[in-house]
Short mmCIF file of C-alpha atoms and ligand atoms in Angstrom, two decimals:
data_model
loop_
_atom_site.label_atom_id
_atom_site.label_comp_id
_atom_site.label_asym_id
_atom_site.label_seq_id
_atom_site.Cartn_x
_atom_site.Cartn_y
_atom_site.Cartn_z
CA MET A 1 -0.11 0.42 -0.08
CA LEU A 2 0.93 3.52 -0.55
CA LYS A 3 1.18 6.22 2.34
CA CYS A 4 -0.17 8.73 0.73
CA VAL A 5 -2.84 9.88 -1.47
CA SER A 6 -3.71 13.50 -2.59
CA PHE A 7 -7.26 12.95 -4.14
CA CYS A 8 -8.46 15.26 -7.20
CA PHE A 9 -12.34 15.54 -7.81
CA PHE A 10 -15.02 16.89 -9.28
CA SER A 11 -18.31 15.72 -8.58
CA PRO A 12 -21.42 17.53 -8.07
CA THR A 13 -23.43 14.94 -7.58
CA GLY A 14 -20.71 12.29 -6.06
CA GLY A 15 -20.92 9.91 -8.28
CA THR A 16 -17.26 10.42 -9.63
CA LYS A 17 -15.95 10.74 -5.48
CA LYS A 18 -17.51 7.58 -4.96
CA ALA A 19 -16.01 5.47 -7.73
CA GLY A 20 -12.53 7.44 -7.00
CA GLY A 21 -12.90 6.44 -3.56
CA ILE A 22 -13.43 3.37 -4.11
CA PHE A 23 -9.55 3.11 -5.81
CA CYS A 24 -8.13 5.73 -3.47
CA CYS A 25 -9.04 3.19 0.35
CA GLU A 26 -7.18 0.63 -1.45
CA ILE A 27 -4.36 1.55 -2.54
CA ALA A 28 -3.47 4.91 0.23
CA GLU A 29 -3.77 3.88 3.84
CA LYS A 30 -4.29 8.16 4.18
CA ILE A 31 -5.95 10.07 1.11
CA THR A 32 -5.29 14.37 1.07
CA GLU A 33 -8.33 14.85 -1.26
CA ILE A 34 -9.41 17.56 -3.31
CA ASP A 35 -12.86 19.09 -3.94
CA LEU A 36 -12.27 21.23 -7.49
CA THR A 37 -15.62 21.43 -7.24
CA ALA A 38 -15.61 23.44 -3.68
CA GLN A 39 -17.45 27.07 -5.10
CA GLY A 40 -13.88 29.54 -5.58
CA PHE A 41 -11.82 26.54 -6.55
CA ASP A 42 -8.82 27.90 -6.82
CA GLY A 43 -6.14 25.73 -6.40
CA ALA A 44 -3.99 22.68 -4.60
CA ALA A 45 -0.94 21.39 -3.80
CA ALA A 46 -1.05 17.88 -4.01
CA GLU A 47 0.77 15.01 -1.34
CA GLY A 48 1.73 11.89 -1.26
CA GLU A 49 2.69 9.77 -3.81
CA LEU A 50 0.50 9.47 -5.90
CA THR A 51 -2.27 11.47 -7.11
CA VAL A 52 -5.32 10.69 -8.55
CA ILE A 53 -7.54 13.33 -10.25
CA ALA A 54 -11.21 11.61 -11.37
CA ALA A 55 -13.77 13.56 -13.60
CA PRO A 56 -17.42 13.37 -14.50
CA VAL A 57 -18.55 13.01 -18.37
CA PHE A 58 -21.01 15.48 -19.48
CA GLY A 59 -21.59 14.61 -23.33
CA GLY A 60 -18.57 12.54 -24.01
CA ARG A 61 -15.80 15.62 -22.68
CA ILE A 62 -15.24 16.60 -19.76
CA PRO A 63 -17.23 19.34 -17.96
CA GLN A 64 -15.07 23.03 -18.90
CA ALA A 65 -15.02 23.96 -15.68
CA ALA A 66 -13.42 20.66 -14.02
CA ALA A 67 -10.78 20.73 -16.37
CA GLU A 68 -10.38 24.74 -15.84
CA ARG A 69 -9.34 23.70 -12.59
CA ILE A 70 -7.55 20.48 -12.68
CA ARG A 71 -5.64 23.28 -14.38
CA MET A 72 -4.44 24.99 -11.97
CA LEU A 73 -3.10 22.38 -9.95
CA SER A 74 1.09 21.31 -10.66
CA GLY A 75 1.69 18.39 -11.41
CA SER A 76 5.52 19.09 -11.56
CA GLY A 77 6.72 15.74 -12.60
CA LYS A 78 4.83 13.85 -10.16
CA LEU A 79 2.24 10.09 -11.32
CA ALA A 80 -1.00 10.58 -12.10
CA VAL A 81 -4.04 8.20 -12.21
CA THR A 82 -7.08 9.73 -14.63
CA LEU A 83 -10.79 8.23 -13.74
CA ALA A 84 -13.46 9.37 -16.17
CA VAL A 85 -16.32 7.99 -14.57
CA TYR A 86 -19.61 8.34 -16.91
CA GLY A 87 -22.83 7.26 -16.65
CA ASN A 88 -23.35 3.84 -18.31
CA ARG A 89 -23.64 5.79 -22.12
CA ALA A 90 -20.39 6.13 -23.09
CA TYR A 91 -16.96 8.18 -22.23
CA GLU A 92 -15.82 8.37 -25.99
CA ASP A 93 -13.43 11.36 -25.91
CA ALA A 94 -13.32 12.37 -21.78
CA LEU A 95 -10.70 10.24 -20.81
CA PHE A 96 -8.22 11.03 -23.18
CA GLU A 97 -8.86 15.02 -23.22
CA LEU A 98 -8.50 14.50 -19.32
CA ASN A 99 -5.17 12.70 -20.25
CA ARG A 100 -4.08 14.68 -22.43
CA LEU A 101 -4.93 17.60 -19.60
CA VAL A 102 -3.23 16.43 -16.92
CA SER A 103 -0.16 15.73 -18.25
CA GLU A 104 -0.56 19.15 -20.06
CA CYS A 105 -0.47 20.19 -16.55
CA GLY A 106 3.04 18.68 -15.51
CA PHE A 107 1.63 15.02 -13.77
CA GLN A 108 3.35 11.35 -15.64
CA VAL A 109 -0.12 8.94 -16.10
CA ALA A 110 0.32 6.27 -14.87
CA ALA A 111 -2.53 3.80 -15.58
CA SER A 112 -6.53 5.00 -16.64
CA ALA A 113 -9.70 3.99 -16.31
CA ALA A 114 -13.45 5.04 -16.73
CA LEU A 115 -15.48 3.70 -14.40
CA ILE A 116 -19.54 3.46 -13.92
CA ALA A 117 -21.89 5.13 -12.00
CA GLU A 118 -24.83 6.03 -11.76
CA HIS A 119 -26.35 8.21 -15.02
CA SER A 120 -26.94 12.10 -12.61
CA ILE A 121 -29.72 13.38 -15.00
CA LEU A 122 -31.35 9.52 -15.50
CA PRO A 123 -29.97 7.36 -12.63
CA GLU A 124 -31.83 4.43 -13.64
CA LEU A 125 -29.14 4.12 -15.89
CA GLY A 126 -26.40 2.74 -14.18
CA ALA A 127 -27.85 2.74 -11.56
CA GLY A 128 -26.71 1.27 -8.40
CA ARG A 129 -23.14 1.06 -9.89
CA PRO A 130 -20.51 1.50 -8.18
CA ASP A 131 -22.01 -1.99 -7.34
CA GLU A 132 -19.80 -5.10 -5.56
CA ALA A 133 -18.66 -6.20 -8.57
CA ASP A 134 -17.33 -2.69 -9.31
CA VAL A 135 -15.95 -2.53 -6.02
CA LYS A 136 -13.47 -5.46 -6.71
CA GLU A 137 -12.44 -4.83 -10.52
CA ILE A 138 -12.09 -1.48 -9.20
CA ARG A 139 -9.97 -2.50 -5.74
CA GLU A 140 -7.68 -5.49 -8.60
CA PHE A 141 -7.54 -2.58 -10.83
CA ALA A 142 -5.66 -0.84 -7.47
CA GLY A 143 -3.09 -3.58 -6.90
CA LYS A 144 -2.92 -3.98 -10.18
CA VAL A 145 -0.95 0.22 -9.98
CA GLU A 146 0.38 0.04 -7.70
CA ALA A 147 2.83 -2.71 -8.87
CA VAL A 148 3.08 -1.30 -12.16
CA LEU A 149 4.33 1.95 -9.65
CA LYS A 150 6.91 -0.46 -7.70
CA ASN A 151 8.85 -1.35 -11.13
CA GLY A 152 9.78 2.28 -11.51
CA ALA A 153 8.59 5.12 -14.25
CA PRO A 154 6.24 3.88 -16.08
CA GLY A 155 5.60 4.12 -19.82
CA ASN A 156 2.99 5.58 -22.16
CA VAL A 157 -0.95 4.67 -21.47
CA ALA A 158 -2.49 5.17 -24.50
CA VAL A 159 -6.93 5.14 -23.72
CA PRO A 160 -9.09 5.43 -26.44
CA GLY A 161 -10.32 8.66 -28.11
CA ASN A 162 -9.94 11.03 -30.98
CA GLU A 163 -9.11 14.58 -31.29
CA PRO A 164 -9.76 17.51 -32.00
CA TYR A 165 -12.22 16.16 -29.58
CA LYS A 166 -16.73 16.22 -29.78
CA GLU A 167 -18.06 19.46 -29.84
CA PRO A 168 -19.08 20.37 -26.08
CA MET A 169 -22.53 20.09 -25.36
CA SER A 170 -24.75 22.60 -26.76
CA SER A 171 -27.39 24.47 -24.56
CA HIS A 172 -28.71 22.60 -21.55
CA GLY A 173 -31.54 24.96 -20.42
CA ILE A 174 -31.48 25.05 -16.41
CA PRO A 175 -33.19 22.59 -13.88
CA ALA A 176 -36.55 23.86 -13.27
CA LEU A 177 -38.17 24.80 -9.97
CA LEU A 178 -41.89 23.02 -8.87
CA GLU A 179 -44.00 24.55 -5.78
CA GLY A 180 -42.96 23.91 -2.37
CA CYS A 181 -39.54 25.76 -2.69
CA ILE A 182 -38.80 26.20 1.14
CA LYS A 183 -36.49 28.91 0.24
CA CYS A 184 -33.22 27.06 1.84
CA GLY A 185 -30.18 27.62 0.01
CA THR A 186 -28.60 24.30 -0.18
CA CYS A 187 -29.12 24.84 -4.37
CA ALA A 188 -27.51 28.16 -3.77
CA LYS A 189 -24.99 26.45 -1.63
CA VAL A 190 -24.45 23.20 -3.51
CA CYS A 191 -23.41 24.30 -7.20
CA PRO A 192 -19.81 24.79 -8.04
CA MET A 193 -20.67 27.83 -9.66
CA GLY A 194 -21.90 30.17 -7.79
CA ALA A 195 -24.70 29.89 -10.70
CA VAL A 196 -27.64 30.41 -8.06
CA ALA A 197 -28.68 32.88 -5.07
CA VAL A 198 -31.76 32.65 -3.56
CA GLY A 199 -33.74 35.65 -2.69
CA GLU A 200 -37.19 36.65 -1.42
CA ASN A 201 -39.27 35.62 -3.97
CA GLY A 202 -36.54 32.52 -4.11
CA PRO A 203 -33.78 30.75 -5.88
CA VAL A 204 -32.12 32.29 -9.31
CA THR A 205 -30.06 30.62 -11.57
CA ASP A 206 -28.05 32.41 -13.90
CA SER A 207 -28.23 30.00 -17.18
CA GLY A 208 -24.43 31.44 -18.53
CA ARG A 209 -22.73 30.15 -15.40
CA CYS A 210 -25.15 26.77 -14.50
CA ILE A 211 -23.23 24.07 -16.03
CA PHE A 212 -26.80 21.51 -15.43
CA CYS A 213 -24.41 19.23 -13.33
CA MET A 214 -27.25 18.04 -11.07
CA ALA A 215 -26.02 18.72 -7.58
CA CYS A 216 -28.87 21.38 -6.17
CA VAL A 217 -31.61 18.71 -7.93
CA SER A 218 -29.62 15.74 -6.24
CA ALA A 219 -29.49 18.44 -3.42
CA CYS A 220 -31.96 19.58 -2.79
CA PRO A 221 -33.81 18.73 0.39
CA GLY A 222 -37.95 19.71 -0.87
CA TYR A 223 -37.04 17.65 -4.72
CA VAL A 224 -37.99 20.46 -5.61
CA ARG A 225 -35.61 21.28 -8.01
CA VAL A 226 -36.02 19.06 -11.64
CA VAL A 227 -34.58 18.83 -14.11
CA PRO A 228 -37.12 20.32 -16.81
CA PRO A 229 -39.83 17.78 -17.24
CA GLN A 230 -40.13 17.73 -20.94
CA MET A 231 -36.20 17.85 -20.90
CA ALA A 232 -36.80 14.56 -18.57
CA GLU A 233 -38.85 13.11 -21.26
CA MET A 234 -36.94 13.54 -24.34
CA LEU A 235 -34.04 12.52 -22.38
CA GLY A 236 -35.67 9.37 -21.17
CA GLN A 237 -36.07 8.51 -24.86
CA LYS A 238 -32.82 8.66 -25.91
CA LEU A 239 -31.60 6.79 -22.91
CA ALA A 240 -34.00 4.26 -22.46
CA PRO A 241 -31.39 2.30 -25.18
CA PHE A 242 -29.09 1.92 -22.56
CA LYS A 243 -30.79 1.29 -19.30
CA GLU A 244 -31.23 -2.20 -20.80
CA ILE A 245 -27.55 -2.83 -21.19
CA ARG A 246 -24.91 -2.88 -18.83
CA ARG A 247 -21.59 -0.83 -19.59
CA ASP A 248 -18.16 -2.15 -18.77
CA ASN A 249 -15.46 -0.88 -16.31
CA GLU A 250 -12.11 -0.32 -18.68
CA PHE A 251 -8.51 -0.24 -17.52
CA PHE A 252 -5.80 0.99 -18.66
CA LEU A 253 -1.81 0.63 -18.34
CA PRO A 254 1.09 0.94 -18.95
C1 LIG B 301 -24.79 17.24 -19.05
C2 LIG B 301 -24.99 16.27 -17.98
C3 LIG B 301 -23.93 15.41 -19.49
C4 LIG B 301 -23.34 14.22 -19.48
N1 LIG B 301 -23.34 13.11 -19.63
C5 LIG B 301 -22.96 11.63 -20.06
C6 LIG B 301 -22.21 10.92 -21.46
O1 LIG B 301 -21.90 11.58 -21.96
N2 LIG B 301 -22.08 10.05 -21.18
C7 LIG B 301 -22.42 9.37 -20.12
O2 LIG B 301 -22.63 7.95 -20.36
N3 LIG B 301 -22.43 9.92 -18.54
C8 LIG B 301 -22.91 11.23 -19.32
N4 LIG B 301 -23.60 11.82 -18.07
C9 LIG B 301 -23.49 11.52 -16.56
C10 LIG B 301 -22.34 11.71 -15.86
O3 LIG B 301 -21.15 11.44 -16.44
C11 LIG B 301 -22.67 11.02 -14.50
O4 LIG B 301 -23.89 10.30 -13.37
C12 LIG B 301 -21.81 11.00 -13.90
O5 LIG B 301 -20.44 9.93 -12.66
C13 LIG B 301 -21.26 12.36 -12.36
O6 LIG B 301 -20.43 12.80 -12.01
P1 LIG B 301 -20.95 13.13 -10.60
O7 LIG B 301 -22.49 12.30 -9.61
O8 LIG B 301 -19.30 12.74 -9.88
O9 LIG B 301 -21.75 14.47 -10.08
C14 LIG B 301 -23.96 13.26 -18.16
C15 LIG B 301 -24.10 13.76 -16.43
C16 LIG B 301 -24.74 15.23 -17.26
C17 LIG B 301 -25.35 15.93 -15.67
#
């Protein structure tokens, strides 16, 4: 086991943190968390023998906000493991993009994985994941990564993906608000982008800042912040085929 890893994650609804956390707990005695999701994140120094960098997949890409925050990390030649976490549809260029980004920040990518978690917009996709079988696979991967690190400088890690990357998601709207908001301010507190302000009349969302990450929807204690019903129906139809299949985690070593 390693003594210490830094675990850097962008995780609006917790799936990325959960999947990456399984890996970190298996590989190191001590985990220093660097929460890239935190509002106003403005950089942090990674410590320990390894830096684990985990991001969710939005539209087959790394969310731009996550990319901007990863760029604030300084690698200085440190070893990194990259994890792209997605909701049982596809990860397309996301892991490739993440590896490119992390290398540009000065890290050396020692291993990578594409892992499944619940789809944060449609939780029927990837429901209950990571599950027991995923935990077993992620732990085995951690063992293999440890062996790679013991053998000295790792070689190149090839992952699927193309350049130029897929176009980022186009306009996505903002969450809708049902009757019954108690103006508790949770939505404003959890928004990674600081896009929500709660006034006398309830929450107001800045559509220019909102990245539709579902942090506010998943945290709303009254369940009144929701995916706009029309969009939920459209996505439900579009993504229906992915409810029936089980995507595999994929692991990449040098
Ligand atoms: C705006 C948006 C776009 C998404 N795009 C994809 C996608 O292209 N492919 C996929 O399989 N899952 C997609 N997902 C699901 C997330 O990748 C998945 O739920 C991830 O675990 C979310 O991370 P989090 O729980 O840390 O927020 C998307 C989710 C959101 C909110």
